Amino acid sequence: MTVHLEAKAGDVAESVLLPGDPLRAKYIAETFLENAVSYNNVRGMLGFTGTYKGNRVSVQGTGMGMPSAMIYIQELIEGYGAKNLIRVGTCGAIQEDVKIRDVIAAQAAATNSNIIRSRFPGYDFPPIANFELLKKSYEIGSEKGLNILVGNVVSSDLFYMDSQDEVIALGKHGVLAVEMEAAGLYYLAAKFGVKALTLLTVSDHILTGEQTSSMERQTTFNDMIEVALEAVSG
Ligand SMILES: O=P(O)(O)O[C@H]1O[C@H](CO)[C@@H](O)[C@H]1O
Ligand SMILES: O=c1cc[nH]c(=O)[nH]1
């Protein structure tokens, strides 16, 4: 048991998928895992463990933003021995050639958060994905015929920004999309020496205002989940 997770020792698998939305954790467990068992209900931040093609996998909601996600990520690593963590989230595109429903594998994550900056004053620490998980996911997605984009994303502390100017400028510097957790995940993975990756489905477009329907989100989302599950299995 940790402060925010009531799972017992051994309840959590070494490989964990991390959606922001706890109900998405339930959906993933019910749709993709066999014999899924719930191990956490504290604060309604649902977590489940089951098997995928015979491999033990957990799925844990993290909430929105780095402060929330980093609580669950650190407790999963320190308290339960999680070793492979893949965030499965949504994002907003900030480049014209990134399209709604595309899947992004976040190679690195820029951030406007002070969480990492305050740890290494005077330095910019680049939060990066684990290469093995990144390569595997790219290959699995490509074999499935998905248009997987690999590149930089930006993890923002704010969903509602007074101005999108900086985020749009980042897009002009090759950053593909904005979301709110990847940099925190990559920082903690570096700190604790575990493997991490962020996969994202583009749910809306910051430049064009386009949004996905819930049905479209679900279909693309399913593809992304299968990539994540395959990447941590076998
Ligand atoms: O769909 P999730 O995983 O929650 O991710 C994105 O959606 C939330 C904002 O709506 C933020 O958490 C952002 O990172
Ligand atoms: O625009 C978006 C979409 C999803 N998540 C974000 O943080 N921003």
mmCIF file of C-alpha atoms and ligand atoms in Angstrom:
data_model
loop_
_atom_site.group_PDB
_atom_site.id
_atom_site.type_symbol
_atom_site.label_atom_id
_atom_site.label_comp_id
_atom_site.label_asym_id
_atom_site.label_seq_id
_atom_site.Cartn_x
_atom_site.Cartn_y
_atom_site.Cartn_z
ATOM 1 C CA MET A 1 0.000 0.000 0.000
ATOM 2 C CA THR A 2 1.218 3.501 -0.811
ATOM 3 C CA VAL A 3 -0.317 6.881 0.034
ATOM 4 C CA HIS A 4 -2.580 6.961 -3.042
ATOM 5 C CA LEU A 5 -2.778 3.295 -4.095
ATOM 6 C CA GLU A 6 -4.366 0.534 -2.032
ATOM 7 C CA ALA A 7 -2.871 -2.324 -4.088
ATOM 8 C CA LYS A 8 -1.093 -5.025 -2.099
ATOM 9 C CA ALA A 9 2.469 -6.119 -2.822
ATOM 10 C CA GLY A 10 2.493 -8.102 -6.048
ATOM 11 C CA ASP A 11 -0.850 -6.715 -7.292
ATOM 12 C CA VAL A 12 0.767 -4.469 -9.929
ATOM 13 C CA ALA A 13 2.583 -5.812 -13.010
ATOM 14 C CA GLU A 14 6.052 -4.640 -14.075
ATOM 15 C CA SER A 15 4.474 -3.172 -17.226
ATOM 16 C CA VAL A 16 1.864 -0.455 -16.712
ATOM 17 C CA LEU A 17 -0.236 1.546 -19.185
ATOM 18 C CA LEU A 18 -1.042 5.050 -17.959
ATOM 19 C CA PRO A 19 -4.124 6.847 -19.294
ATOM 20 C CA GLY A 20 -5.035 10.208 -17.735
ATOM 21 C CA ASP A 21 -8.694 9.252 -17.410
ATOM 22 C CA PRO A 22 -9.446 6.529 -14.832
ATOM 23 C CA LEU A 23 -12.517 5.464 -16.836
ATOM 24 C CA ARG A 24 -10.208 4.887 -19.798
ATOM 25 C CA ALA A 25 -8.212 2.575 -17.507
ATOM 26 C CA LYS A 26 -11.442 0.629 -16.885
ATOM 27 C CA TYR A 27 -12.242 0.571 -20.597
ATOM 28 C CA ILE A 28 -8.752 -0.758 -21.433
ATOM 29 C CA ALA A 29 -8.943 -3.430 -18.726
ATOM 30 C CA GLU A 30 -12.426 -4.563 -19.812
ATOM 31 C CA THR A 31 -11.690 -4.445 -23.555
ATOM 32 C CA PHE A 32 -8.140 -5.738 -23.850
ATOM 33 C CA LEU A 33 -7.103 -7.626 -20.711
ATOM 34 C CA GLU A 34 -8.037 -11.132 -19.671
ATOM 35 C CA ASN A 35 -8.976 -11.839 -16.049
ATOM 36 C CA ALA A 36 -8.574 -8.162 -15.130
ATOM 37 C CA VAL A 37 -8.806 -7.455 -11.399
ATOM 38 C CA SER A 38 -9.205 -3.988 -9.905
ATOM 39 C CA TYR A 39 -6.492 -3.113 -7.346
ATOM 40 C CA ASN A 40 -7.237 0.561 -6.705
ATOM 41 C CA ASN A 41 -10.254 2.682 -5.995
ATOM 42 C CA VAL A 42 -8.648 5.365 -3.821
ATOM 43 C CA ARG A 43 -9.901 8.777 -5.062
ATOM 44 C CA GLY A 44 -11.615 6.908 -7.909
ATOM 45 C CA MET A 45 -8.236 6.651 -9.670
ATOM 46 C CA LEU A 46 -8.904 3.175 -10.996
ATOM 47 C CA GLY A 47 -6.136 0.616 -11.528
ATOM 48 C CA PHE A 48 -6.368 -2.948 -12.883
ATOM 49 C CA THR A 49 -4.079 -5.906 -13.531
ATOM 50 C CA GLY A 50 -4.770 -8.663 -16.046
ATOM 51 C CA THR A 51 -3.043 -10.453 -18.891
ATOM 52 C CA TYR A 52 -2.566 -9.617 -22.546
ATOM 53 C CA LYS A 53 -1.596 -12.580 -24.728
ATOM 54 C CA GLY A 54 -0.420 -14.316 -21.568
ATOM 55 C CA ASN A 55 1.686 -11.398 -20.317
ATOM 56 C CA ARG A 56 0.837 -9.649 -17.058
ATOM 57 C CA VAL A 57 -0.018 -5.970 -17.576
ATOM 58 C CA SER A 58 -1.515 -3.250 -15.362
ATOM 59 C CA VAL A 59 -3.384 -0.123 -16.361
ATOM 60 C CA GLN A 60 -3.519 2.842 -13.981
ATOM 61 C CA GLY A 61 -5.332 6.185 -14.322
ATOM 62 C CA THR A 62 -3.096 9.146 -13.486
ATOM 63 C CA GLY A 63 -5.388 12.194 -13.534
ATOM 64 C CA MET A 64 -4.535 15.314 -15.505
ATOM 65 C CA GLY A 65 -1.277 17.241 -15.307
ATOM 66 C CA MET A 66 2.178 16.422 -14.012
ATOM 67 C CA PRO A 67 1.552 16.945 -10.273
ATOM 68 C CA SER A 68 -1.176 14.281 -10.294
ATOM 69 C CA ALA A 69 0.464 11.885 -12.765
ATOM 70 C CA MET A 70 3.836 12.008 -10.991
ATOM 71 C CA ILE A 71 2.267 10.879 -7.711
ATOM 72 C CA TYR A 72 0.952 7.680 -9.319
ATOM 73 C CA ILE A 73 4.064 7.102 -11.411
ATOM 74 C CA GLN A 74 6.426 7.421 -8.425
ATOM 75 C CA GLU A 75 4.247 5.165 -6.241
ATOM 76 C CA LEU A 76 4.031 2.559 -9.026
ATOM 77 C CA ILE A 77 7.826 2.544 -9.384
ATOM 78 C CA GLU A 78 8.925 2.837 -5.738
ATOM 79 C CA GLY A 79 6.019 1.032 -4.104
ATOM 80 C CA TYR A 80 5.267 -1.731 -6.596
ATOM 81 C CA GLY A 81 8.359 -2.173 -8.777
ATOM 82 C CA ALA A 82 6.899 -0.949 -12.108
ATOM 83 C CA LYS A 83 9.624 -1.091 -14.765
ATOM 84 C CA ASN A 84 7.966 -0.386 -18.130
ATOM 85 C CA LEU A 85 5.523 2.518 -18.183
ATOM 86 C CA ILE A 86 3.633 3.651 -21.262
ATOM 87 C CA ARG A 87 1.380 6.687 -21.071
ATOM 88 C CA VAL A 88 -1.582 6.351 -23.442
ATOM 89 C CA GLY A 89 -3.149 9.776 -23.794
ATOM 90 C CA THR A 90 -4.728 12.401 -26.007
ATOM 91 C CA CYS A 91 -3.145 15.587 -27.337
ATOM 92 C CA GLY A 92 -3.719 18.683 -29.438
ATOM 93 C CA ALA A 93 -1.771 18.997 -32.712
ATOM 94 C CA ILE A 94 0.329 22.145 -33.210
ATOM 95 C CA GLN A 95 1.582 21.483 -36.740
ATOM 96 C CA GLU A 96 -0.458 21.556 -39.935
ATOM 97 C CA ASP A 97 0.809 18.213 -41.165
ATOM 98 C CA VAL A 98 -0.149 16.479 -37.933
ATOM 99 C CA LYS A 99 -3.743 15.318 -38.447
ATOM 100 C CA ILE A 100 -6.621 14.482 -36.189
ATOM 101 C CA ARG A 101 -6.512 10.758 -35.206
ATOM 102 C CA ASP A 102 -2.775 10.451 -35.918
ATOM 103 C CA VAL A 103 -0.828 8.511 -33.299
ATOM 104 C CA ILE A 104 2.297 10.157 -31.902
ATOM 105 C CA ALA A 105 5.179 8.438 -30.133
ATOM 106 C CA ALA A 106 6.761 11.161 -28.009
ATOM 107 C CA GLN A 107 10.513 10.879 -28.462
ATOM 108 C CA ALA A 108 11.017 13.786 -26.049
ATOM 109 C CA ALA A 109 8.926 16.333 -24.172
ATOM 110 C CA ALA A 110 9.509 20.061 -23.839
ATOM 111 C CA THR A 111 7.728 21.625 -20.873
ATOM 112 C CA ASN A 112 6.752 24.953 -19.324
ATOM 113 C CA SER A 113 6.696 23.271 -15.905
ATOM 114 C CA ASN A 114 9.193 24.168 -13.172
ATOM 115 C CA ILE A 115 9.249 20.633 -11.820
ATOM 116 C CA ILE A 116 12.422 19.562 -13.622
ATOM 117 C CA ARG A 117 13.976 23.041 -13.901
ATOM 118 C CA SER A 118 13.881 23.507 -10.130
ATOM 119 C CA ARG A 119 15.780 20.217 -9.649
ATOM 120 C CA PHE A 120 18.688 21.285 -11.896
ATOM 121 C CA PRO A 121 18.913 25.102 -11.647
ATOM 122 C CA GLY A 122 20.701 26.598 -14.647
ATOM 123 C CA TYR A 123 20.343 23.442 -16.740
ATOM 124 C CA ASP A 124 17.785 22.275 -19.304
ATOM 125 C CA PHE A 125 17.229 18.561 -18.696
ATOM 126 C CA PRO A 126 15.743 16.913 -21.806
ATOM 127 C CA PRO A 127 13.064 14.398 -20.792
ATOM 128 C CA ILE A 128 13.335 11.569 -23.356
ATOM 129 C CA ALA A 129 11.594 8.294 -24.112
ATOM 130 C CA ASN A 130 13.207 4.896 -23.676
ATOM 131 C CA PHE A 131 14.631 3.996 -27.078
ATOM 132 C CA GLU A 132 13.695 0.299 -26.904
ATOM 133 C CA LEU A 133 10.004 1.014 -26.179
ATOM 134 C CA LEU A 134 10.000 3.796 -28.778
ATOM 135 C CA LYS A 135 11.521 1.589 -31.493
ATOM 136 C CA LYS A 136 9.253 -1.362 -30.695
ATOM 137 C CA SER A 137 6.127 0.816 -30.712
ATOM 138 C CA TYR A 138 7.082 2.447 -33.992
ATOM 139 C CA GLU A 139 7.689 -0.924 -35.626
ATOM 140 C CA ILE A 140 4.494 -2.469 -34.238
ATOM 141 C CA GLY A 141 2.423 0.558 -35.314
ATOM 142 C CA SER A 142 3.961 0.586 -38.793
ATOM 143 C CA GLU A 143 3.238 -3.129 -39.230
ATOM 144 C CA LYS A 144 -0.388 -2.402 -38.322
ATOM 145 C CA GLY A 145 -0.479 0.260 -41.052
ATOM 146 C CA LEU A 146 -0.762 3.153 -38.608
ATOM 147 C CA ASN A 147 0.719 6.527 -39.405
ATOM 148 C CA ILE A 148 2.877 6.763 -36.270
ATOM 149 C CA LEU A 149 4.644 10.103 -35.959
ATOM 150 C CA VAL A 150 7.786 10.181 -33.820
ATOM 151 C CA GLY A 151 9.036 13.458 -32.382
ATOM 152 C CA ASN A 152 8.961 16.110 -29.703
ATOM 153 C CA VAL A 153 5.796 17.052 -27.801
ATOM 154 C CA VAL A 154 5.216 19.726 -25.175
ATOM 155 C CA SER A 155 3.854 18.968 -21.702
ATOM 156 C CA SER A 156 1.986 22.017 -20.450
ATOM 157 C CA ASP A 157 1.011 22.796 -16.874
ATOM 158 C CA LEU A 158 -2.099 24.534 -18.193
ATOM 159 C CA PHE A 159 -4.889 23.232 -20.419
ATOM 160 C CA TYR A 160 -6.492 26.684 -20.683
ATOM 161 C CA MET A 161 -3.727 29.128 -21.629
ATOM 162 C CA ASP A 162 -4.373 32.877 -21.972
ATOM 163 C CA SER A 163 -2.412 32.729 -25.199
ATOM 164 C CA GLN A 164 -1.418 29.804 -27.417
ATOM 165 C CA ASP A 165 1.432 31.878 -28.947
ATOM 166 C CA GLU A 166 4.306 29.985 -27.306
ATOM 167 C CA VAL A 167 2.779 26.598 -28.033
ATOM 168 C CA ILE A 168 2.282 27.570 -31.681
ATOM 169 C CA ALA A 169 5.899 28.820 -31.794
ATOM 170 C CA LEU A 170 7.020 25.428 -30.462
ATOM 171 C CA GLY A 171 5.084 23.856 -33.331
ATOM 172 C CA LYS A 172 7.161 25.955 -35.690
ATOM 173 C CA HIS A 173 10.239 24.407 -34.056
ATOM 174 C CA GLY A 174 9.164 20.864 -34.854
ATOM 175 C CA VAL A 175 7.117 20.089 -31.739
ATOM 176 C CA LEU A 176 4.186 17.936 -32.830
ATOM 177 C CA ALA A 177 1.543 18.339 -30.146
ATOM 178 C CA VAL A 178 0.619 19.584 -26.684
ATOM 179 C CA GLU A 179 -0.407 17.400 -23.737
ATOM 180 C CA MET A 180 0.172 17.550 -19.978
ATOM 181 C CA GLU A 181 2.161 14.613 -18.538
ATOM 182 C CA ALA A 182 4.959 13.169 -20.738
ATOM 183 C CA ALA A 183 7.799 15.335 -19.368
ATOM 184 C CA GLY A 184 6.991 14.318 -15.776
ATOM 185 C CA LEU A 185 6.884 10.636 -16.737
ATOM 186 C CA TYR A 186 10.226 10.834 -18.550
ATOM 187 C CA TYR A 187 11.854 12.741 -15.696
ATOM 188 C CA LEU A 188 10.789 10.124 -13.128
ATOM 189 C CA ALA A 189 11.840 7.268 -15.440
ATOM 190 C CA ALA A 190 15.314 8.851 -15.657
ATOM 191 C CA LYS A 191 15.423 9.415 -11.905
ATOM 192 C CA PHE A 192 14.487 5.831 -11.020
ATOM 193 C CA GLY A 193 16.173 4.072 -13.958
ATOM 194 C CA VAL A 194 13.043 2.536 -15.532
ATOM 195 C CA LYS A 195 11.704 2.531 -19.104
ATOM 196 C CA ALA A 196 9.007 4.948 -20.220
ATOM 197 C CA LEU A 197 7.223 6.029 -23.370
ATOM 198 C CA THR A 198 4.282 8.279 -24.191
ATOM 199 C CA LEU A 199 1.873 7.376 -26.997
ATOM 200 C CA LEU A 200 -0.752 9.953 -27.897
ATOM 201 C CA THR A 201 -3.809 10.067 -30.118
ATOM 202 C CA VAL A 202 -4.440 13.488 -31.659
ATOM 203 C CA SER A 203 -7.893 14.400 -30.297
ATOM 204 C CA ASP A 204 -7.994 17.995 -31.496
ATOM 205 C CA HIS A 205 -6.097 20.488 -33.600
ATOM 206 C CA ILE A 206 -4.929 23.731 -32.006
ATOM 207 C CA LEU A 207 -4.341 25.450 -35.387
ATOM 208 C CA THR A 208 -7.572 24.473 -37.164
ATOM 209 C CA GLY A 209 -9.941 23.968 -34.226
ATOM 210 C CA GLU A 210 -10.914 20.495 -35.534
ATOM 211 C CA GLN A 211 -11.960 17.916 -32.959
ATOM 212 C CA THR A 212 -12.504 14.164 -33.084
ATOM 213 C CA SER A 213 -15.899 12.650 -32.444
ATOM 214 C CA SER A 214 -16.084 10.264 -29.526
ATOM 215 C CA MET A 215 -16.389 7.326 -31.982
ATOM 216 C CA GLU A 216 -13.296 8.435 -33.913
ATOM 217 C CA ARG A 217 -11.376 8.866 -30.663
ATOM 218 C CA GLN A 218 -12.292 5.365 -29.589
ATOM 219 C CA THR A 219 -11.231 3.688 -32.837
ATOM 220 C CA THR A 220 -7.845 5.378 -33.000
ATOM 221 C CA PHE A 221 -7.487 4.950 -29.295
ATOM 222 C CA ASN A 222 -7.907 1.187 -29.650
ATOM 223 C CA ASP A 223 -5.075 1.087 -32.210
ATOM 224 C CA MET A 224 -2.810 3.025 -29.844
ATOM 225 C CA ILE A 225 -3.630 0.706 -26.917
ATOM 226 C CA GLU A 226 -2.827 -2.370 -28.980
ATOM 227 C CA VAL A 227 0.547 -0.859 -29.904
ATOM 228 C CA ALA A 228 1.285 -0.156 -26.226
ATOM 229 C CA LEU A 229 0.201 -3.636 -25.121
ATOM 230 C CA GLU A 230 2.234 -5.348 -27.840
ATOM 231 C CA ALA A 231 5.280 -3.206 -26.967
ATOM 232 C CA VAL A 232 5.301 -4.370 -23.330
ATOM 233 C CA SER A 233 4.447 -8.007 -24.146
ATOM 234 C CA GLY A 234 7.079 -10.531 -25.068
HETATM 235 O O1 LIG B 1 -6.254 12.084 -22.400
HETATM 236 P P1 LIG B 1 -5.278 12.290 -21.255
HETATM 237 O O2 LIG B 1 -4.420 11.103 -21.029
HETATM 238 O O3 LIG B 1 -5.949 12.741 -19.973
HETATM 239 O O4 LIG B 1 -4.304 13.464 -21.740
HETATM 240 C C1 LIG B 1 -4.679 14.780 -22.111
HETATM 241 O O5 LIG B 1 -6.014 15.128 -21.779
HETATM 242 C C2 LIG B 1 -6.053 15.921 -20.576
HETATM 243 C C3 LIG B 1 -6.623 17.270 -20.905
HETATM 244 O O6 LIG B 1 -7.905 17.166 -21.440
HETATM 245 C C4 LIG B 1 -4.607 16.015 -20.090
HETATM 246 O O7 LIG B 1 -4.368 15.022 -19.148
HETATM 247 C C5 LIG B 1 -3.843 15.817 -21.374
HETATM 248 O O8 LIG B 1 -2.508 15.418 -21.235
HETATM 249 O O1 LIG B 2 -5.456 20.286 -26.846
HETATM 250 C C1 LIG B 2 -5.234 19.381 -26.054
HETATM 251 C C2 LIG B 2 -5.811 18.102 -26.226
HETATM 252 C C3 LIG B 2 -5.540 17.136 -25.329
HETATM 253 N N1 LIG B 2 -4.746 17.435 -24.283
HETATM 254 C C4 LIG B 2 -4.177 18.650 -24.117
HETATM 255 O O2 LIG B 2 -3.447 18.871 -23.147
HETATM 256 N N2 LIG B 2 -4.443 19.586 -25.008
#
